[in-house]
């Protein structure tokens, strides 16, 4: 009697894979069904899990099948393979990177859905505009909208000033993770920060962070343009905050998103991953005839509190 075919071309009874499969993608653990991984014929995962033997497939130390790709973006690849539909968050900033992942996993229909739309007035190259101020991403949207808001709100109000730094916004972002075990006992190394990203005007970022700024991913960006591809050579958030504070910047907003997954089905350990952004602003006081405008209009602590509150409310309204 012939055994039923599951769509991969191999009878179900002869498959060497279990119905539930654990994957380690770039350090992120995913648990899904075999049918999901083989739902798109001729895709890389279909070829990987349609073999008659598991020999030759890479595994991690716990026996999970290992794929050396971006573990955070793989969630969208897996979502697409479940029902062949693309659903992304609003203002998703990494379409270019996700498109490269789709190309790697040989998902041509997903590649088409992620392809940038080219207008007559503007053309897009290979992620060439991801750092431009016109790019629609959370960090740059907040920066652009608050810059115009701040210009109007701060025309009669100045905080600090006189330090030579130009006015503007800088956004600090990072991905972190921690493991939560039984009885809510958190791993001692709960905050793992792989890289601290810097978004903002090129000249302002270099002015604040100096030699600690790594611009290798966007080395030719003109000083007057904006970028979201810089990152810091260190991984301590407090060190970045200290530099911004020394340069006269104030934090005006922050936001964070997180996801949770079980580290292993046989344990209660959970791995939490998050992405967080902090928005900093620096206002340079205007001068008239060599005198600081604030000398005749001193700023009180209540004024400063009102100023920060108004900016935070503006950020909240924009993000909603």
CSV table of C-alpha atoms in Angstrom, one decimal:
chain,number,residue,atom,x,y,z
A,1,UNK,CA,0.0,0.0,0.0
A,2,UNK,CA,1.4,3.4,-1.0
A,3,UNK,CA,2.0,5.9,1.8
A,4,UNK,CA,0.6,9.4,1.5
A,5,UNK,CA,2.7,12.1,0.1
A,6,UNK,CA,3.2,15.3,2.2
A,7,UNK,CA,4.0,17.6,-0.7
A,8,UNK,CA,7.8,17.2,-0.5
A,9,UNK,CA,7.9,14.3,-2.9
A,10,UNK,CA,8.9,11.8,-0.2
A,11,UNK,CA,6.3,9.5,1.4
A,12,UNK,CA,5.5,10.4,5.0
A,13,UNK,CA,6.6,7.0,6.4
A,14,UNK,CA,10.1,7.4,4.9
A,15,UNK,CA,10.9,10.9,6.2
A,16,UNK,CA,13.8,11.2,8.7
A,17,UNK,CA,12.3,14.3,10.3
A,18,UNK,CA,9.9,14.6,13.2
A,19,UNK,CA,6.6,16.5,12.7
A,20,UNK,CA,7.8,19.2,15.1
A,21,UNK,CA,11.2,20.7,14.3
A,22,UNK,CA,13.5,22.9,16.3
A,23,UNK,CA,15.7,25.4,14.4
A,24,UNK,CA,18.5,27.6,15.6
A,25,UNK,CA,18.7,30.6,13.2
A,26,UNK,CA,21.5,32.9,14.0
A,27,UNK,CA,21.2,32.1,17.8
A,28,UNK,CA,17.4,32.5,17.9
A,29,UNK,CA,15.4,29.3,18.5
A,30,UNK,CA,12.3,28.6,16.5
A,31,UNK,CA,9.9,25.6,16.9
A,32,UNK,CA,7.6,24.9,13.9
A,33,UNK,CA,6.0,22.1,12.0
A,34,UNK,CA,7.7,20.1,9.3
A,35,UNK,CA,4.8,20.9,6.9
A,36,UNK,CA,5.5,24.7,7.3
A,37,UNK,CA,9.2,24.3,6.4
A,38,UNK,CA,8.3,22.4,3.2
A,39,UNK,CA,5.3,24.5,2.3
A,40,UNK,CA,7.1,26.4,-0.6
A,41,UNK,CA,8.4,24.0,-3.2
A,42,UNK,CA,12.0,24.5,-4.4
A,43,UNK,CA,12.8,26.9,-1.5
A,44,UNK,CA,16.0,26.5,0.4
A,45,UNK,CA,14.1,25.1,3.5
A,46,UNK,CA,12.1,22.8,1.3
A,47,UNK,CA,15.3,21.3,-0.2
A,48,UNK,CA,16.9,21.2,3.2
A,49,UNK,CA,14.1,19.2,4.8
A,50,UNK,CA,13.1,17.0,1.8
A,51,UNK,CA,16.2,15.0,2.0
A,52,UNK,CA,16.1,11.3,2.8
A,53,UNK,CA,18.7,11.7,5.5
A,54,UNK,CA,19.7,14.3,8.1
A,55,UNK,CA,23.4,13.7,7.4
A,56,UNK,CA,25.1,16.8,6.2
A,57,UNK,CA,22.7,19.2,8.0
A,58,UNK,CA,24.4,21.5,10.5
A,59,UNK,CA,23.3,21.2,14.1
A,60,UNK,CA,24.0,23.2,17.3
A,61,UNK,CA,25.2,21.7,20.6
A,62,UNK,CA,21.7,20.8,21.6
A,63,UNK,CA,20.9,19.0,18.3
A,64,UNK,CA,18.8,21.7,16.7
A,65,UNK,CA,19.1,22.2,13.0
A,66,UNK,CA,21.3,25.3,12.5
A,67,UNK,CA,20.9,28.0,9.9
A,68,UNK,CA,23.5,30.8,9.8
A,69,UNK,CA,21.2,33.7,9.0
A,70,UNK,CA,19.6,36.7,10.8
A,71,UNK,CA,17.6,35.2,13.6
A,72,UNK,CA,15.5,38.3,14.2
A,73,UNK,CA,14.3,38.6,10.6
A,74,UNK,CA,13.7,34.9,10.2
A,75,UNK,CA,10.4,35.3,12.1
A,76,UNK,CA,9.0,37.1,9.0
A,77,UNK,CA,10.3,34.3,6.7
A,78,UNK,CA,8.5,31.7,8.9
A,79,UNK,CA,5.3,33.8,9.0
A,80,UNK,CA,5.3,34.0,5.2
A,81,UNK,CA,5.8,30.2,4.8
A,82,UNK,CA,2.8,29.5,7.0
A,83,UNK,CA,0.2,31.1,4.6
A,84,UNK,CA,2.3,32.8,1.9
A,85,UNK,CA,1.2,36.2,3.0
A,86,UNK,CA,3.5,39.1,4.0
A,87,UNK,CA,2.5,41.0,7.1
A,88,UNK,CA,5.0,43.6,8.5
A,89,UNK,CA,4.8,46.2,11.3
A,90,UNK,CA,4.0,49.8,10.4
A,91,UNK,CA,7.1,51.7,9.3
A,92,UNK,CA,9.2,48.5,9.1
A,93,UNK,CA,12.8,49.8,8.7
A,94,UNK,CA,14.5,46.6,7.4
A,95,UNK,CA,12.8,45.7,4.2
A,96,UNK,CA,16.1,45.7,2.3
A,97,UNK,CA,17.7,43.2,4.7
A,98,UNK,CA,14.5,41.1,4.8
A,99,UNK,CA,14.5,41.0,1.0
A,100,UNK,CA,18.1,39.6,1.0
A,101,UNK,CA,17.0,37.0,3.5
A,102,UNK,CA,14.1,36.0,1.2
A,103,UNK,CA,16.6,35.7,-1.7
A,104,UNK,CA,18.8,33.4,0.4
A,105,UNK,CA,15.8,31.2,1.3
A,106,UNK,CA,14.8,31.2,-2.4
A,107,UNK,CA,11.4,32.7,-1.9
A,108,UNK,CA,10.8,34.6,-5.2
A,109,UNK,CA,7.3,35.6,-4.5
A,110,UNK,CA,8.3,37.1,-1.1
A,111,UNK,CA,11.2,38.9,-2.9
A,112,UNK,CA,8.7,40.5,-5.3
A,113,UNK,CA,6.5,41.7,-2.4
A,114,UNK,CA,9.5,43.3,-0.7
A,115,UNK,CA,10.9,44.9,-3.8
A,116,UNK,CA,11.0,48.7,-3.4
A,117,UNK,CA,8.5,50.7,-5.4
A,118,UNK,CA,10.2,53.0,-7.9
A,119,UNK,CA,8.5,56.3,-8.7
A,120,UNK,CA,9.2,58.7,-11.6
A,121,UNK,CA,10.5,61.3,-9.2
A,122,UNK,CA,12.7,59.0,-7.2
A,123,UNK,CA,14.6,55.8,-7.8
A,124,UNK,CA,15.8,53.3,-5.3
A,125,UNK,CA,19.0,51.3,-5.5
A,126,UNK,CA,20.2,48.4,-3.5
A,127,UNK,CA,19.1,49.7,-0.1
A,128,UNK,CA,20.9,52.9,-1.0
A,129,UNK,CA,18.2,55.0,0.5
A,130,UNK,CA,17.8,53.3,3.8
A,131,UNK,CA,19.9,55.9,5.5
A,132,UNK,CA,18.4,58.9,3.6
A,133,UNK,CA,16.1,61.2,5.5
A,134,UNK,CA,13.3,60.3,3.1
A,135,UNK,CA,13.3,56.7,4.3
A,136,UNK,CA,10.2,55.7,6.3
A,137,UNK,CA,11.6,54.2,9.5
A,138,UNK,CA,10.7,54.7,13.2
A,139,UNK,CA,14.0,56.5,14.1
A,140,UNK,CA,14.1,58.8,11.1
A,141,UNK,CA,10.4,59.5,11.1
A,142,UNK,CA,10.6,60.7,14.8
A,143,UNK,CA,13.7,62.7,14.0
A,144,UNK,CA,12.3,64.4,11.0
A,145,UNK,CA,8.9,65.2,12.5
A,146,UNK,CA,10.3,66.3,15.9
A,147,UNK,CA,12.9,68.4,14.2
A,148,UNK,CA,10.2,70.6,12.6
A,149,UNK,CA,8.2,70.5,15.9
A,150,UNK,CA,11.3,71.4,17.9
A,151,UNK,CA,12.2,74.3,15.7
A,152,UNK,CA,8.8,75.9,16.4
A,153,UNK,CA,8.6,74.9,20.0
A,154,UNK,CA,12.1,76.0,20.9
A,155,UNK,CA,12.1,79.3,19.0
A,156,UNK,CA,11.4,81.1,22.3
A,157,UNK,CA,12.9,78.5,24.7
A,158,UNK,CA,16.5,77.3,24.9
A,159,UNK,CA,18.0,74.7,27.2
A,160,UNK,CA,21.7,74.9,27.8
A,161,UNK,CA,23.6,76.3,24.8
A,162,UNK,CA,26.9,78.0,24.4
A,163,UNK,CA,28.8,74.7,24.2
A,164,UNK,CA,29.4,74.9,20.4
A,165,UNK,CA,27.4,71.8,19.5
A,166,UNK,CA,24.8,72.3,16.8
A,167,UNK,CA,21.1,71.5,17.5
A,168,UNK,CA,19.6,68.2,16.4
A,169,UNK,CA,18.4,64.7,17.2
A,170,UNK,CA,20.3,61.5,17.7
A,171,UNK,CA,18.6,58.1,18.1
A,172,UNK,CA,20.4,55.3,19.9
A,173,UNK,CA,19.0,51.8,19.2
A,174,UNK,CA,20.0,48.3,20.3
A,175,UNK,CA,18.8,44.7,20.3
A,176,UNK,CA,19.1,42.8,23.6
A,177,UNK,CA,18.1,39.5,25.0
A,178,UNK,CA,18.0,37.6,28.3
A,179,UNK,CA,16.9,34.2,29.6
A,180,UNK,CA,14.2,33.8,32.2
A,181,UNK,CA,14.3,30.5,34.0
A,182,UNK,CA,12.2,28.7,36.5
A,183,UNK,CA,10.7,30.6,39.4
A,184,UNK,CA,11.4,33.8,37.5
A,185,UNK,CA,15.1,33.6,38.1
A,186,UNK,CA,16.8,35.7,35.5
A,187,UNK,CA,20.2,34.9,34.0
A,188,UNK,CA,22.9,37.0,35.6
A,189,UNK,CA,24.0,38.1,32.1
A,190,UNK,CA,20.5,39.2,31.3
A,191,UNK,CA,21.3,42.1,29.0
A,192,UNK,CA,23.2,41.0,26.0
A,193,UNK,CA,23.9,43.9,23.7
A,194,UNK,CA,25.6,42.9,20.5
A,195,UNK,CA,25.7,46.4,18.9
A,196,UNK,CA,24.6,49.9,19.7
A,197,UNK,CA,23.3,51.7,16.5
A,198,UNK,CA,23.4,55.4,16.0
A,199,UNK,CA,20.9,57.3,13.7
A,200,UNK,CA,21.0,61.0,12.9
A,201,UNK,CA,22.9,63.6,10.9
A,202,UNK,CA,26.3,62.3,10.0
A,203,UNK,CA,28.2,65.4,11.1
A,204,UNK,CA,26.4,65.5,14.5
A,205,UNK,CA,27.0,61.8,15.2
A,206,UNK,CA,30.7,62.2,14.5
A,207,UNK,CA,30.9,65.4,16.6
A,208,UNK,CA,29.4,63.6,19.6
A,209,UNK,CA,31.0,60.1,19.4
A,210,UNK,CA,34.3,60.9,17.6
A,211,UNK,CA,36.6,57.9,17.3
A,212,UNK,CA,34.2,55.6,19.1
A,213,UNK,CA,31.9,55.8,16.1
A,214,UNK,CA,32.2,53.0,13.5
A,215,UNK,CA,31.1,54.3,10.1
A,216,UNK,CA,32.4,51.4,8.0
A,217,UNK,CA,28.8,50.5,6.9
A,218,UNK,CA,28.3,54.0,5.5
A,219,UNK,CA,31.7,55.6,5.0
A,220,UNK,CA,30.9,58.0,2.2
A,221,UNK,CA,27.8,59.6,3.7
A,222,UNK,CA,28.1,63.5,3.3
A,223,UNK,CA,28.1,65.5,6.5
A,224,UNK,CA,24.8,67.2,5.8
A,225,UNK,CA,23.0,63.9,5.2
A,226,UNK,CA,21.3,61.5,7.6
A,227,UNK,CA,22.2,57.8,8.3
A,228,UNK,CA,20.9,54.9,10.2
A,229,UNK,CA,23.9,52.6,9.6
A,230,UNK,CA,26.5,53.8,12.1
A,231,UNK,CA,27.2,51.9,15.3
A,232,UNK,CA,29.5,52.3,18.3
A,233,UNK,CA,32.7,50.5,19.0
A,234,UNK,CA,31.6,49.7,22.5
A,235,UNK,CA,28.5,47.9,23.9
A,236,UNK,CA,27.8,49.8,27.1
A,237,UNK,CA,24.6,51.9,26.9
A,238,UNK,CA,25.7,54.0,29.8
A,239,UNK,CA,28.9,55.0,28.0
A,240,UNK,CA,26.8,56.2,25.1
A,241,UNK,CA,24.5,58.1,27.4
A,242,UNK,CA,27.4,59.7,29.2
A,243,UNK,CA,28.8,61.0,25.9
A,244,UNK,CA,25.5,62.4,24.9
A,245,UNK,CA,25.0,64.0,28.3
A,246,UNK,CA,28.5,65.6,28.1
A,247,UNK,CA,27.6,67.0,24.7
A,248,UNK,CA,24.5,68.7,26.2
A,249,UNK,CA,21.8,66.2,24.9
A,250,UNK,CA,18.6,65.4,26.7
A,251,UNK,CA,16.6,62.2,26.4
A,252,UNK,CA,13.1,63.2,25.1
A,253,UNK,CA,11.6,59.8,24.3
A,254,UNK,CA,12.1,56.0,24.2
A,255,UNK,CA,10.3,53.0,22.9
A,256,UNK,CA,10.8,49.2,23.0
A,257,UNK,CA,9.3,46.0,21.6
A,258,UNK,CA,9.9,42.4,22.7
A,259,UNK,CA,9.2,38.8,21.9
A,260,UNK,CA,9.4,35.6,23.9
A,261,UNK,CA,10.2,32.0,22.9
A,262,UNK,CA,10.9,28.8,24.9
A,263,UNK,CA,14.6,27.9,25.0
A,264,UNK,CA,13.7,24.2,24.9
A,265,UNK,CA,10.5,22.3,25.1
A,266,UNK,CA,11.8,20.2,27.9
A,267,UNK,CA,12.5,23.2,30.2
A,268,UNK,CA,10.7,26.2,31.4
A,269,UNK,CA,13.4,28.6,30.3
A,270,UNK,CA,12.3,31.4,28.1
A,271,UNK,CA,14.4,33.7,25.8
A,272,UNK,CA,13.2,37.3,25.6
A,273,UNK,CA,14.5,39.5,22.8
A,274,UNK,CA,13.8,43.2,22.4
A,275,UNK,CA,14.6,46.2,20.3
A,276,UNK,CA,14.8,49.6,22.1
A,277,UNK,CA,15.4,53.1,20.8
A,278,UNK,CA,16.2,56.3,22.8
A,279,UNK,CA,15.7,59.7,21.2
A,280,UNK,CA,18.1,62.5,22.4
A,281,UNK,CA,17.8,66.2,21.5
A,282,UNK,CA,20.3,69.1,21.8
A,283,UNK,CA,19.3,72.7,21.3
A,284,UNK,CA,21.9,75.3,20.6
A,285,UNK,CA,20.9,78.7,22.1
A,286,UNK,CA,20.9,81.6,19.6
A,287,UNK,CA,23.2,84.5,20.1
A,288,UNK,CA,22.7,88.2,19.3
A,289,UNK,CA,25.7,90.6,19.1
A,290,UNK,CA,27.9,87.9,20.8
A,291,UNK,CA,25.5,87.5,23.8
A,292,UNK,CA,23.6,84.4,24.6
A,293,UNK,CA,19.8,84.8,24.2
A,294,UNK,CA,19.3,83.0,27.5
A,295,UNK,CA,21.3,85.6,29.5
A,296,UNK,CA,18.3,88.0,29.3
A,297,UNK,CA,15.7,85.2,29.6
A,298,UNK,CA,16.9,82.7,32.1
A,299,UNK,CA,15.3,79.2,32.0
A,300,UNK,CA,13.8,77.9,35.2
A,301,UNK,CA,13.5,74.3,36.2
A,302,UNK,CA,9.8,74.4,35.6
A,303,UNK,CA,10.3,75.7,32.1
A,304,UNK,CA,12.7,72.9,31.3
A,305,UNK,CA,10.2,70.3,32.7
A,306,UNK,CA,7.4,71.8,30.6
A,307,UNK,CA,9.7,71.7,27.6
A,308,UNK,CA,10.6,68.1,28.0
A,309,UNK,CA,7.0,67.1,28.7
A,310,UNK,CA,5.8,68.8,25.5
A,311,UNK,CA,8.4,67.0,23.5
A,312,UNK,CA,7.6,63.6,25.0
A,313,UNK,CA,3.9,64.1,24.3
A,314,UNK,CA,4.7,65.0,20.7
A,315,UNK,CA,6.8,61.9,20.3
A,316,UNK,CA,4.0,59.8,21.8
A,317,UNK,CA,1.4,61.3,19.4
A,318,UNK,CA,3.7,60.7,16.4
A,319,UNK,CA,4.4,57.1,17.3
A,320,UNK,CA,0.7,56.4,17.7
